[in-house]
Coordinates of C-alpha atoms in Angstrom, one line a residue:
X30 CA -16.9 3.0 -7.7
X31 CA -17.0 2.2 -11.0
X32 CA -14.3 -0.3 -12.5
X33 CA -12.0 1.5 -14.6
X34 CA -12.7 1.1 -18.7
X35 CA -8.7 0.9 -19.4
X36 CA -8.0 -3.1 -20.6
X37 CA -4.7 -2.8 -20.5
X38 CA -2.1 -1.2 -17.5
X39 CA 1.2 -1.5 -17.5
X40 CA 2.5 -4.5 -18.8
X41 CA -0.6 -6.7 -17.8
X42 CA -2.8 -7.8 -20.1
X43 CA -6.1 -9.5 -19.3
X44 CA -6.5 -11.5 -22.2
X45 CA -9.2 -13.8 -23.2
X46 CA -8.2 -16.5 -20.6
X47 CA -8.7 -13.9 -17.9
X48 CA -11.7 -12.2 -19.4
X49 CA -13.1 -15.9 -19.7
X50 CA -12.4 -16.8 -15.8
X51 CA -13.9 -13.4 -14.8
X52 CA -17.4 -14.2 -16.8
X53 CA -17.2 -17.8 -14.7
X54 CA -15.7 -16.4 -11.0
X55 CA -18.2 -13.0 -11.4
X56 CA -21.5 -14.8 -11.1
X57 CA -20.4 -16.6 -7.9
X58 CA -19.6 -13.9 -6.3
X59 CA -22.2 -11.3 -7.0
X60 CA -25.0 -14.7 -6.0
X61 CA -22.8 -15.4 -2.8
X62 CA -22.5 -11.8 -1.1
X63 CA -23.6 -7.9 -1.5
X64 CA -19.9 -6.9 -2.7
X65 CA -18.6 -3.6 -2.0
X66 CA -15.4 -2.2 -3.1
X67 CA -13.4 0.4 -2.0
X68 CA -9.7 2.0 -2.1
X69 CA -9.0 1.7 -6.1
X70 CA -7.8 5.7 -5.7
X71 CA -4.6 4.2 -4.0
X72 CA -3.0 1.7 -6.6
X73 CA -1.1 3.1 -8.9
X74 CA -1.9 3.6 -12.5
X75 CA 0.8 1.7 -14.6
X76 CA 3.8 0.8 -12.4
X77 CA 4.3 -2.5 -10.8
X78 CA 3.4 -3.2 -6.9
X79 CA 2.8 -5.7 -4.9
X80 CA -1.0 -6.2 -2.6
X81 CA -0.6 -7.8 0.9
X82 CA -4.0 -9.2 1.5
X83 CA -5.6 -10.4 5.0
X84 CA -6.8 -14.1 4.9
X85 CA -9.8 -15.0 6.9
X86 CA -11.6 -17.3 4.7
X87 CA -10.9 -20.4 2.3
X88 CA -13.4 -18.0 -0.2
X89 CA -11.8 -14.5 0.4
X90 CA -9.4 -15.1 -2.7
X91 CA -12.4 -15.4 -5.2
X92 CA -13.6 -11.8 -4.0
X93 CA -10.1 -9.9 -3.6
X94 CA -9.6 -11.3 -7.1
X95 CA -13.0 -10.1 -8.0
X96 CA -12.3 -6.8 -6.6
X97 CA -8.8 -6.5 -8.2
X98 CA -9.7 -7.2 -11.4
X99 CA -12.2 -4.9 -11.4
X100 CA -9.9 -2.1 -10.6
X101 CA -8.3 -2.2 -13.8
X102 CA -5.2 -3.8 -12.8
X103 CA -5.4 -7.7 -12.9
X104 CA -3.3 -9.5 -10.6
X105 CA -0.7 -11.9 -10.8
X106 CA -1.3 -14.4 -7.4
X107 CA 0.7 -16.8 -5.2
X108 CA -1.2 -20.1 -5.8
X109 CA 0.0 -23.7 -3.9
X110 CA 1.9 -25.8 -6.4
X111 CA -0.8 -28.5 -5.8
X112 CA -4.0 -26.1 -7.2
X113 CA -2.0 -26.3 -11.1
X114 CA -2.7 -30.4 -10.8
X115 CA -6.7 -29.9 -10.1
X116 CA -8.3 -30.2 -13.4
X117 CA -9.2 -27.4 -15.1
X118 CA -8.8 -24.8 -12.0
X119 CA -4.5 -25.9 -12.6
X120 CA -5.3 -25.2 -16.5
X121 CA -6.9 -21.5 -15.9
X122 CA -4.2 -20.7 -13.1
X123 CA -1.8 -21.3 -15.8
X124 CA -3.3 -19.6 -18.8
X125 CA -4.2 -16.1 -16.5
X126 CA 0.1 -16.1 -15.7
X127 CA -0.5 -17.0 -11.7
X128 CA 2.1 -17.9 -10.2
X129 CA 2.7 -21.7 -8.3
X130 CA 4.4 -22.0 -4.6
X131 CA 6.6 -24.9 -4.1
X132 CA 6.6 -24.9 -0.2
X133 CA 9.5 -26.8 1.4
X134 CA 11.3 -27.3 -2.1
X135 CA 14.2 -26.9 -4.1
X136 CA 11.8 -25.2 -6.3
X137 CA 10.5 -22.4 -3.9
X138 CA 12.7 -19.8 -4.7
X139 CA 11.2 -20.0 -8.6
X140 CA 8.2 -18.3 -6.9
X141 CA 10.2 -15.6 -5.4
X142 CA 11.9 -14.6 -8.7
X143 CA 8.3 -14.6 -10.8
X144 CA 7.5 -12.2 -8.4
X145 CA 10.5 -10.2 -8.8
X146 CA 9.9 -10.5 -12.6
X147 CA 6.5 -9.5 -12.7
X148 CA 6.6 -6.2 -10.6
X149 CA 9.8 -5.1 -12.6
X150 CA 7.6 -5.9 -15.5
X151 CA 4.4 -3.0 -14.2
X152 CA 2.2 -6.0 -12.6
X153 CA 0.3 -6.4 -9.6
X154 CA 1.3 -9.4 -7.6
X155 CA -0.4 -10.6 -4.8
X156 CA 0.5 -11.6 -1.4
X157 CA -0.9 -13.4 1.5
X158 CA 1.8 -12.5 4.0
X159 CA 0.6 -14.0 6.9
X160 CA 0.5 -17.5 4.8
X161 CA -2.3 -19.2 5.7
X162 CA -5.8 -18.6 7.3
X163 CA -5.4 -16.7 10.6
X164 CA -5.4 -18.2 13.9
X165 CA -6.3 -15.3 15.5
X166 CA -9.9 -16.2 17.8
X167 CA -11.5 -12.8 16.2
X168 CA -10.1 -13.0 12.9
X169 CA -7.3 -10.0 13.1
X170 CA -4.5 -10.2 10.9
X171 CA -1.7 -12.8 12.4
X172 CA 2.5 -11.6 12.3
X173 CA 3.5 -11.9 8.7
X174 CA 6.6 -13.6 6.4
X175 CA 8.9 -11.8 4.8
X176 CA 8.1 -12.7 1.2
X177 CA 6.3 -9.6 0.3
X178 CA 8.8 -7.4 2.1
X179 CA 11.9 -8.6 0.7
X180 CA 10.2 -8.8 -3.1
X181 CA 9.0 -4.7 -2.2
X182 CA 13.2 -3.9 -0.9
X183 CA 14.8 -5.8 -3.6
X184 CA 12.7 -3.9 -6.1
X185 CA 11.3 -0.6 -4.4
X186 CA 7.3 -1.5 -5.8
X187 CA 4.9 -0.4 -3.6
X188 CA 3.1 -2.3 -1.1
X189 CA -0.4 -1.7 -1.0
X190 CA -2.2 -3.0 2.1
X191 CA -5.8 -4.1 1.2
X192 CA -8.1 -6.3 4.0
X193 CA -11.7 -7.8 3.5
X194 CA -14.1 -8.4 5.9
X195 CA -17.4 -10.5 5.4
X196 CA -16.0 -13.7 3.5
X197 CA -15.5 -15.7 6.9
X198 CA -19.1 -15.6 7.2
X199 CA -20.1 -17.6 4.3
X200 CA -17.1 -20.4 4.5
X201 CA -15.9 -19.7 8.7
X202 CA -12.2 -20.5 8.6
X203 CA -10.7 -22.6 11.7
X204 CA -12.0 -22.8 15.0
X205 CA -16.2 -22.8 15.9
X206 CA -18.5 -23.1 12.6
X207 CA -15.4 -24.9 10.3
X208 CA -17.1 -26.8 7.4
X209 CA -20.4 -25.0 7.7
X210 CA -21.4 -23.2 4.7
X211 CA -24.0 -20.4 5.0
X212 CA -24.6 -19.6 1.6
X213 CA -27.7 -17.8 2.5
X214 CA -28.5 -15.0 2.5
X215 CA -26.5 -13.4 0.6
X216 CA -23.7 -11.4 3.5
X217 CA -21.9 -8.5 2.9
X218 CA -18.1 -8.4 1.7
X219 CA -16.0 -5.4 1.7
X220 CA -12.4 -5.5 0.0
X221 CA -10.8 -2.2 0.3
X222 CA -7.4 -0.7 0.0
X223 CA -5.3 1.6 2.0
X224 CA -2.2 4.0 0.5
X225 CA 0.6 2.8 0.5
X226 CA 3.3 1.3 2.8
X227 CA 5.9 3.5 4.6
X228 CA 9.4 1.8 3.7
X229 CA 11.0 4.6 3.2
X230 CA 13.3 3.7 5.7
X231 CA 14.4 0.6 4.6
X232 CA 15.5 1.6 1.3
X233 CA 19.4 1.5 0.8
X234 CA 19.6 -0.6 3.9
X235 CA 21.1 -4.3 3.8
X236 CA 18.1 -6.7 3.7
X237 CA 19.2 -8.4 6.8
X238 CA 16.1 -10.7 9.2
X239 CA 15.9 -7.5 11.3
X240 CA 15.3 -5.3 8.6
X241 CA 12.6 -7.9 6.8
X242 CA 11.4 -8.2 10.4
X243 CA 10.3 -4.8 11.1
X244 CA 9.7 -3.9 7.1
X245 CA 7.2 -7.2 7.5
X246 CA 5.3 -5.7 10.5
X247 CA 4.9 -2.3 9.1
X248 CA 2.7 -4.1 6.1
X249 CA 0.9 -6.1 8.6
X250 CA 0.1 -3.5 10.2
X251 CA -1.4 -1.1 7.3
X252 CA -3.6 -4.2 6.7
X253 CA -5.2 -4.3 10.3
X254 CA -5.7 -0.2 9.9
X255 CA -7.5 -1.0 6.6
X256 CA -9.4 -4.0 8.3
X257 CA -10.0 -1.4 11.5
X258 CA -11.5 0.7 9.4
X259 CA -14.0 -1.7 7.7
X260 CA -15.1 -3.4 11.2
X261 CA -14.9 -0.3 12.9
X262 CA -12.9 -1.8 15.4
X263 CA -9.7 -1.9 17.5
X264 CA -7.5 -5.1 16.8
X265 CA -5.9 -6.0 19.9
X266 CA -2.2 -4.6 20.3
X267 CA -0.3 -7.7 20.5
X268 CA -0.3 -9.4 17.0
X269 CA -1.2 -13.0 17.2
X270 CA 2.0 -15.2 16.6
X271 CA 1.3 -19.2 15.3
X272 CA 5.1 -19.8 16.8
X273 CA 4.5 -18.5 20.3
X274 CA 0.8 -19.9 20.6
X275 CA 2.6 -23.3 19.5
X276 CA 5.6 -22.9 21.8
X277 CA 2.6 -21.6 25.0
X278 CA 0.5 -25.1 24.0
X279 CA 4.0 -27.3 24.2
X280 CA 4.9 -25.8 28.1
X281 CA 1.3 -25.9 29.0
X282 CA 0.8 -29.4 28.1
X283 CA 4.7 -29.9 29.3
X284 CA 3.2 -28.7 33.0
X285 CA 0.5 -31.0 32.4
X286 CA 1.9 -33.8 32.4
X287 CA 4.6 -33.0 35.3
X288 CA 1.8 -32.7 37.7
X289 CA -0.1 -35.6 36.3
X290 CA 3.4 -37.7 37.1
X291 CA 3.6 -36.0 40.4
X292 CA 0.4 -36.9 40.9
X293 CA 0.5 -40.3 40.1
X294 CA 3.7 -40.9 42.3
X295 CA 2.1 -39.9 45.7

């Protein structure tokens, strides 16, 4: 698909600092991988809304950005506080308007409102609901946080459920292959996008844990039927959870050492 020609939607403007990151970012990616995009027809044209994103890969924002920005609508993204101190990469997060994540800070809830801000103001914001990379051992979306569900309640945007695939395999996240780069040959990355989220049935209700709860696992799970869809796939049916895998380590190794003491007591 061809990127749209329109420079300016909504009330987000590339600007020369983002047209001068995209001439830098676009020559990465096009050497690192075979890019394909897909699923522009389901963002909308000038209202705000807000993109849940899978995250697989320490690379895969370089090529959903990539991919977004190409769609004609340039997104505004979640970055950790501590990328705006990094020289130069803190300078062009602040000049393209991203937004900084003050994890475990008086300052976290600043993120929240930007967000707010920015998708009443027609912009695209982007989420990684699940956080961080996933744990999951074949790379399926994880359970998500609530942050992009209680930003698309509290303002009705749309949340558009978009997954890549092929990222992992040039950086590999956690787990077997961490660290080893395999820049070549160039590997295929899709980004695509599915329509949009279902909340319907949500709206007017009190935004209580439940309701972010089960508002949080209907976007995760548009964004393993998009990733489905590219890997041609079935995820498994139980969503991997970081909690309960931590909480199954703790008893196992709890039931460890109990038979190691009984053990050692005979």
């Amino acid at each position: 698909m061809a990127r749209r020609s329109n420079a300016r939607f909504g009330n987000a403007d590339y600007g020369i600092w983002y047209r001068f990151a995209a001439v830098l970012v676009k020559p990465v990616t096009n050497a690192l991988a075979k890019a394909e995009w897909r699923g522009w027809e389901h963002l909308p044209e000038k209202t705000g809304f807000i993109a849940a994103v899978n995250h697989n890969s320490v690379i895969d924002p370089v090529f959903y950005a990539h991919w977004q920005y190409n769609s004609g609508r340039p997104p505004r993204i979640l970055a950790k506080s501590s990328l705006f101190s990094v020289p130069f990469i803190g300078f062009m997060l602040r000049k393209t308007g991203q937004i900084p994540v003050f994890r475990e800070s008086t300052d976290a809830a600043e993120a929240f409102r930007a967000a707010i801000d920015a998708v009443d103001g027609g912009q695209c914001v982007q989420f990684y609901p699940e956080g961080t990379l996933t744990r999951d051992p074949d790379l399926w979306p994880m359970t998500g946080k609530s942050g992009a569900a209680r930003v698309a309640l509290m303002t009705g945007a749309p949340v558009i459920p978009v997954a890549h695939w092929g990222a992992h395999e040039i950086i590999p996240p956690y787990g077997e292959g961490k660290g080893k780069y395999r820049l070549f040959p160039r590997h295929k990355v899709v980004v695509a996008a599915g329509p949009a989220v279902d909340l319907s049935r949500y709206r007017g209700q009190e935004i209580t844990t439940q309701v972010l709860k089960d508002a949080t696992d209907d976007i995760m799970a548009a964004i393993t039927a998009v990733l489905e869809d590219i890997r041609g796939e079935q995820a498994p049916k139980e969503r991997y959870d970081m909690r309960k895998a931590a909480r199954d380590r703790a008893a196992a190794a709890r039931a460890e050492g109990g038979r190691a003491a009984e053990e050692g007591g005979r």
